Short mmCIF file of C-alpha atoms in Angstrom, two decimals:
data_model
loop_
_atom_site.label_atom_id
_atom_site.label_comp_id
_atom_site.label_asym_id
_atom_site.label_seq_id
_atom_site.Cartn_x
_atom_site.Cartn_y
_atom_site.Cartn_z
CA UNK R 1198 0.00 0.00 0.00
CA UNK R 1199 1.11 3.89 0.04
CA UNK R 1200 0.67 6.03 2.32
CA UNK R 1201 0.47 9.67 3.01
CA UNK R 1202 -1.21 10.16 -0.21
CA UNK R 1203 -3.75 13.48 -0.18
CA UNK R 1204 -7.33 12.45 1.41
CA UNK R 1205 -10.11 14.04 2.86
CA UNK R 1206 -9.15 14.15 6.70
CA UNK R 1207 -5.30 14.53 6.19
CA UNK R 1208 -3.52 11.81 5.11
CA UNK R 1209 -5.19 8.36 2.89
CA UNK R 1210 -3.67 4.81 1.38
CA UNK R 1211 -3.71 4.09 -1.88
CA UNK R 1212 -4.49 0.77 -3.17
CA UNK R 1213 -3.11 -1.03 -6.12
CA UNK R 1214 -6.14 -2.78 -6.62
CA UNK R 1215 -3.83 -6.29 -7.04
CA UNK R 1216 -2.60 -7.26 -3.68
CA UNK R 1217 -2.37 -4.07 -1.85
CA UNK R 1218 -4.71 -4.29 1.87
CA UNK R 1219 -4.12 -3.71 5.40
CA UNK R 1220 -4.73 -5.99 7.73
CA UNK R 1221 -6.36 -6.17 11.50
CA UNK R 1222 -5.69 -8.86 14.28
CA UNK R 1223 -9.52 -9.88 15.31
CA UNK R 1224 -9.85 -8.38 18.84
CA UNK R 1225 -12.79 -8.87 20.72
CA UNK R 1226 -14.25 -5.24 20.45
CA UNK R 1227 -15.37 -6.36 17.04
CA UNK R 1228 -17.70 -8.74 18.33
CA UNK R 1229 -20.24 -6.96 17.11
CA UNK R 1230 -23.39 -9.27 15.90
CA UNK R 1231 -26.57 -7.02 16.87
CA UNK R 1232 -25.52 -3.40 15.85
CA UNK R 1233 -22.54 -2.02 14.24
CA UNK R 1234 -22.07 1.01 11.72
CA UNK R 1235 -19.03 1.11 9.49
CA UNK R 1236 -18.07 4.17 7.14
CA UNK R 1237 -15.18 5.22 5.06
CA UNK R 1238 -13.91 7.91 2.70
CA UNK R 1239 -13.17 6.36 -0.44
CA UNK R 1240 -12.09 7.40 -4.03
CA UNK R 1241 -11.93 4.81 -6.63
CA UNK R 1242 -9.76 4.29 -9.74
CA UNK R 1243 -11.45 1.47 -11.29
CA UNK R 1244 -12.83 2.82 -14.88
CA UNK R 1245 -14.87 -0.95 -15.13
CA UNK R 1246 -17.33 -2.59 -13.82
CA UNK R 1247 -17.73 -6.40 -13.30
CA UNK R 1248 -15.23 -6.85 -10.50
CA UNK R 1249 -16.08 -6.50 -6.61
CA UNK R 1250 -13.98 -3.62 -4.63
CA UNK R 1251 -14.08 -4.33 -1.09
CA UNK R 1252 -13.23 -1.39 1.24
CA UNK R 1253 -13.78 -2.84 4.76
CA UNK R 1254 -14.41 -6.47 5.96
CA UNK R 1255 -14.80 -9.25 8.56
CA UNK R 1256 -14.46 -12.15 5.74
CA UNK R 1257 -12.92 -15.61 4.98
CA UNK R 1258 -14.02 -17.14 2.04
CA UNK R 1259 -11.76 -20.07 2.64
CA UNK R 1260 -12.78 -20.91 5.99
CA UNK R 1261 -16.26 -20.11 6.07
CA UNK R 1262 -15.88 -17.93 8.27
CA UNK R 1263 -18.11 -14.84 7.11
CA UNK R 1264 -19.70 -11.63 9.30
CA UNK R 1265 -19.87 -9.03 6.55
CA UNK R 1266 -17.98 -6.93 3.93
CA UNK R 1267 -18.64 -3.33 3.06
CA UNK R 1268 -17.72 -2.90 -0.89
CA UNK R 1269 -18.04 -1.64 -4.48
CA UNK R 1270 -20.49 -4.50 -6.46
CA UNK R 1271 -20.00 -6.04 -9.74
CA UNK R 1272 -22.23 -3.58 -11.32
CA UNK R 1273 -20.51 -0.67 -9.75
CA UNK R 1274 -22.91 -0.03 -6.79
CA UNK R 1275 -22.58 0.20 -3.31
CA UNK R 1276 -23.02 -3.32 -1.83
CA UNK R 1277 -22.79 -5.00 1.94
CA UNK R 1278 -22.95 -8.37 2.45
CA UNK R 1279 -23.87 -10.21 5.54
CA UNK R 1280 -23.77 -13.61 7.08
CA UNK R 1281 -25.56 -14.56 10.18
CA UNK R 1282 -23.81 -18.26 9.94
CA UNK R 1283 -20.33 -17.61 8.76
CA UNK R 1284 -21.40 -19.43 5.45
CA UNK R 1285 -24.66 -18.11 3.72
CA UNK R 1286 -24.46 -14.69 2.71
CA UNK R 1287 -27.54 -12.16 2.08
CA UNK R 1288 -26.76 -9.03 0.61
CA UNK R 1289 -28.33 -5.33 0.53
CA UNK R 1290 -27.16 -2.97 -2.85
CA UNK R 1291 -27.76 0.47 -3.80
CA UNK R 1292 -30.11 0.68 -6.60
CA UNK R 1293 -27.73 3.67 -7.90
CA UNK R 1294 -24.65 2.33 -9.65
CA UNK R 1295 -23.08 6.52 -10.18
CA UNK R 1296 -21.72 6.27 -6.78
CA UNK R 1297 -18.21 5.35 -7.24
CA UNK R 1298 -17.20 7.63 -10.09
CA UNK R 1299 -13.82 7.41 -11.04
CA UNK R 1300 -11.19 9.80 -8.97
CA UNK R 1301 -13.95 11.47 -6.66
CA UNK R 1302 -14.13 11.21 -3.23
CA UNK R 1303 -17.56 9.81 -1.57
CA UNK R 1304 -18.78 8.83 2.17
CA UNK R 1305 -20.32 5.38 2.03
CA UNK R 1306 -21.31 3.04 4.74
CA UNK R 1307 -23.64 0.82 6.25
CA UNK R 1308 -25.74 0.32 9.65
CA UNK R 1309 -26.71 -2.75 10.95
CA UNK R 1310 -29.41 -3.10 13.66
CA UNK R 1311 -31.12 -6.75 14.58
CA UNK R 1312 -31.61 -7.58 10.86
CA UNK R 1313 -32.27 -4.27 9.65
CA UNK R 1314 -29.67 -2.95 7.44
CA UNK R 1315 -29.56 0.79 5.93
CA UNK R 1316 -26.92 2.01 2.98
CA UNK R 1317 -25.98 6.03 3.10
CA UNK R 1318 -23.97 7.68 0.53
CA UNK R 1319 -22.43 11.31 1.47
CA UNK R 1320 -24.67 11.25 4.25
CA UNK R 1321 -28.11 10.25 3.01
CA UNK R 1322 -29.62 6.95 3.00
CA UNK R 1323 -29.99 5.55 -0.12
CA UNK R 1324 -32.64 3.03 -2.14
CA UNK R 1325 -31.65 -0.57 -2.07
CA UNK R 1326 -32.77 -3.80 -2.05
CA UNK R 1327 -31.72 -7.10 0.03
CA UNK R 1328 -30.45 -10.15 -2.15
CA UNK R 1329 -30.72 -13.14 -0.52
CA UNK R 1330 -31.95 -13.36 3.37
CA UNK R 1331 -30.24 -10.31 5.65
CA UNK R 1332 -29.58 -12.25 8.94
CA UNK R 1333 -31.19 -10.82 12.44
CA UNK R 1334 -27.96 -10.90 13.81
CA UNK R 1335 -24.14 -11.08 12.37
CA UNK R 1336 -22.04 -14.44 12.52
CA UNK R 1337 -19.47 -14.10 15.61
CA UNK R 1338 -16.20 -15.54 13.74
CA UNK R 1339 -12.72 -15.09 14.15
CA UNK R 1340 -11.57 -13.18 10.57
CA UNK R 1341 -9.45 -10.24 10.95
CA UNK R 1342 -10.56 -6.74 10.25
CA UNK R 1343 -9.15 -6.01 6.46
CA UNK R 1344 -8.44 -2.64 4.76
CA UNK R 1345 -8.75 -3.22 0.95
CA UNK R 1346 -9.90 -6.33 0.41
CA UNK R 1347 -11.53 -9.42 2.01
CA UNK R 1348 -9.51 -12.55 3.13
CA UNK R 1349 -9.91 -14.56 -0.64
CA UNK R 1350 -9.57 -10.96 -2.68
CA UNK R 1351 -11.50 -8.57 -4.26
CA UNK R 1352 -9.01 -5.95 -3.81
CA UNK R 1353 -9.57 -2.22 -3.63
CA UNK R 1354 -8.24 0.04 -6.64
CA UNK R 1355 -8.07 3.72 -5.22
CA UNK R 1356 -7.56 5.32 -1.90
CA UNK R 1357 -9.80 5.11 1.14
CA UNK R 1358 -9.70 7.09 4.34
CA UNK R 1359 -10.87 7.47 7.78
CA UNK R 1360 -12.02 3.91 7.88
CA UNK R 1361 -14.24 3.75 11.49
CA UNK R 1362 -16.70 1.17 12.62
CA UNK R 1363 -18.88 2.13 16.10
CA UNK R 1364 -20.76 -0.68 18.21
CA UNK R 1365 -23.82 0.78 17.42
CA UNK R 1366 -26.49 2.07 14.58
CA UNK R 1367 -25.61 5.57 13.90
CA UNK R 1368 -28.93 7.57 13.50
CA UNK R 1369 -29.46 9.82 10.47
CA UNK R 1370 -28.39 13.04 12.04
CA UNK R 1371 -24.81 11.21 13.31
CA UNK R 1372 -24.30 10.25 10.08
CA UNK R 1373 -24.66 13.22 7.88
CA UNK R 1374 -22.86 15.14 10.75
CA UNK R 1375 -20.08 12.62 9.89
CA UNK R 1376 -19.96 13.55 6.16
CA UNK R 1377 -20.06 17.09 6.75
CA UNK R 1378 -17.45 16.63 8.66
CA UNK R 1379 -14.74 15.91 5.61
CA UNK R 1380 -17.06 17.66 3.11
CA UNK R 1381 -16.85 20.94 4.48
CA UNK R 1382 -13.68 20.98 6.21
CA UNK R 1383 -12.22 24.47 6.47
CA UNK R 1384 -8.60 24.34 5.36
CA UNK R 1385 -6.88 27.84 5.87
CA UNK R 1386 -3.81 29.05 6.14
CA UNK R 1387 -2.17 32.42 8.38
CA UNK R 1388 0.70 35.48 7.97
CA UNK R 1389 3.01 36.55 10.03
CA UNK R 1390 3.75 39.96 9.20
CA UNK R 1391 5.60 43.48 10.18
CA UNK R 1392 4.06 46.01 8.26
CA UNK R 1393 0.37 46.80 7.61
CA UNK R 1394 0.10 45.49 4.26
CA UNK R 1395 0.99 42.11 4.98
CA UNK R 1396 3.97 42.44 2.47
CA UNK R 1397 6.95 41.45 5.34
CA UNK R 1398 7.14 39.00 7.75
CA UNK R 1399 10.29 40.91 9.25
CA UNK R 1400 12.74 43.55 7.95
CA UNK R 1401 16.59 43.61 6.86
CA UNK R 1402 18.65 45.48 8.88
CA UNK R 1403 21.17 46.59 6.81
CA UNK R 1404 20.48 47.35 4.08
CA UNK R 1405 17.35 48.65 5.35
CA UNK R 1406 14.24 46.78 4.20
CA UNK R 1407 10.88 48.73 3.90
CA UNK R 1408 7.00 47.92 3.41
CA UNK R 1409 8.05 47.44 -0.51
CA UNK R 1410 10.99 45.90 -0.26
CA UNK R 1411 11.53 43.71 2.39
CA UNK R 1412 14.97 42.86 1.87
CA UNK R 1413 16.15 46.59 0.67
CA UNK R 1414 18.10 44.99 -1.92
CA UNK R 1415 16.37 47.88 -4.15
CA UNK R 1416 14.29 45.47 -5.77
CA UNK R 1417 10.78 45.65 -5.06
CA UNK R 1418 8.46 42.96 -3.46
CA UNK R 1419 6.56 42.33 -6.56
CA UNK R 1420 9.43 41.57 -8.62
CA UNK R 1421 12.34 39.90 -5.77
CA UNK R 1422 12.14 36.04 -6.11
CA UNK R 1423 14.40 35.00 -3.49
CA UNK R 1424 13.47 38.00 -0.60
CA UNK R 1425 13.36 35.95 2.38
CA UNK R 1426 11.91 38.37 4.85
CA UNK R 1427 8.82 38.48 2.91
CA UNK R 1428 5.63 37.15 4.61
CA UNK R 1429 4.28 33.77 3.14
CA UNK R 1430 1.47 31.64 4.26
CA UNK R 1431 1.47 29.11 6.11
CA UNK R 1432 0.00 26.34 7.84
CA UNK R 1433 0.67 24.06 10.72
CA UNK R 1434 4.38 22.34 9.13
CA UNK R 1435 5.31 25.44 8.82
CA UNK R 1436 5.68 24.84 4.96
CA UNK R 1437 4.36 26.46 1.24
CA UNK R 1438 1.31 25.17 0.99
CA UNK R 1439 0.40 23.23 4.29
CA UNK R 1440 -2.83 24.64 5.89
CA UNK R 1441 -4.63 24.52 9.45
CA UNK R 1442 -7.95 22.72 10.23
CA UNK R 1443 -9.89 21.46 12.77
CA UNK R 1444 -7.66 18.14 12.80
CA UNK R 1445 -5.03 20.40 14.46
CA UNK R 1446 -7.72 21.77 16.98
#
């Protein structure tokens, strides 16, 4: 996988979409088999259909040994798939298959509450339809928690972010409060400056620097490349184009 690519909240992983995943040691807070919620920031780089994505899962293939798998369908749509036994598998998809359009960013997740299951896209619940029978509660297995892809395949193409699963159904307003969240994160950045029109962030001392020349290297601010006392912004590295947000609150 690679990290620190761009995402939504900071920093995402990219996914090769071959053998790239990440992978969690079962633990029992992930027990969960009555209620659980699990969301993600994804952006995919598939340009096909015809091939399942997975994002997020709790799913062996091999060893029977099936709870459920959050993921991109064969037709494109946004898909979950459950088992109650560790074997059998019901499903519930997203009617719409524009979801995942290739190199955008979208919130998608699923809740799960005693057999009632509920698909939200940036936010919103969306229409879908169960395939097969949604168990009333999950299958309590041993799989580990996988980023990417579930235990068998199916591997992500694209980035995802902010992966975060809760022991409980998140109710509407939680959930578009989540979205809004990464959708309208305020990114801004700050100057440090000497004079009143923001042109210096300090002076030279000899030769003298002014509002208009920072440096006083008798070339003025608008046309000195390399004036170093001129006032840039910045956010929190400290670096060209790094900005402040809440995530530094």
């Amino acid at each position: 996988v690679g990290f620190n690519s761009l995402g939504v909240l900071d920093n995402s992983v990219s996914f090769d979409g071959t053998d790239d995943y990440i992978e969690i040691d079962d633990d029992p807070a992930f027990d969960l088999t009555t209620n659980i919620s699990v969301f993600a920031w994804v952006k995919n780089d598939d340009t096909t259909t015809g091939t399942v994505r997975i994002i997020a899962s709790k799913y062996d293939f091999g060893s029977n040994n099936r709870e459920w798998r959050l993921m991109r369908g064969v037709s494109g749509n946004l898909s979950v798939g459950l088992s109650g036994d560790g074997t059998a598998t019901g499903a519930r998809n997203a009617l719409a298959t524009d979801v995942f359009n290739p190199g955008e960013w979208v919130h998608v997740g699923f809740t799960f509450s005693s057999g009632t299951v509920k698909l939200f896209t940036n936010g919103v619940e969306v229409p879908a339809n169960n395939a097969g029978s949604v168990p009333a509660s999950l299958f309590n297995g041993s799989a580990n928690l996988e980023i990417g892809h579930n235990i068998g395949g199916n591997f992500w193409l694209g980035n995802i972010d902010d992966v975060a699963i809760w022991n409980k159904a998140l109710t509407a307003s939680e959930i578009a409060e989540l979205y809004r969240r990464g959708a309208n994160r305020v990114k801004y950045q700050v100057k440090s400056c000497v004079d009143s029109s923001c042109n210096c962030k300090s002076f030279n001392v000899a030769p003298a620097g002014s509002a208009t020349d920072c440096d006083g290297d008798g070339t003025l601010n608008t046309n000195d490349t390399d004036d170093v006392h001129m006032a840039d912004w910045l956010g929190h590295s400290g670096a060209d184009g790094s900005t402040y947000s809440e995530l530094q609150n």
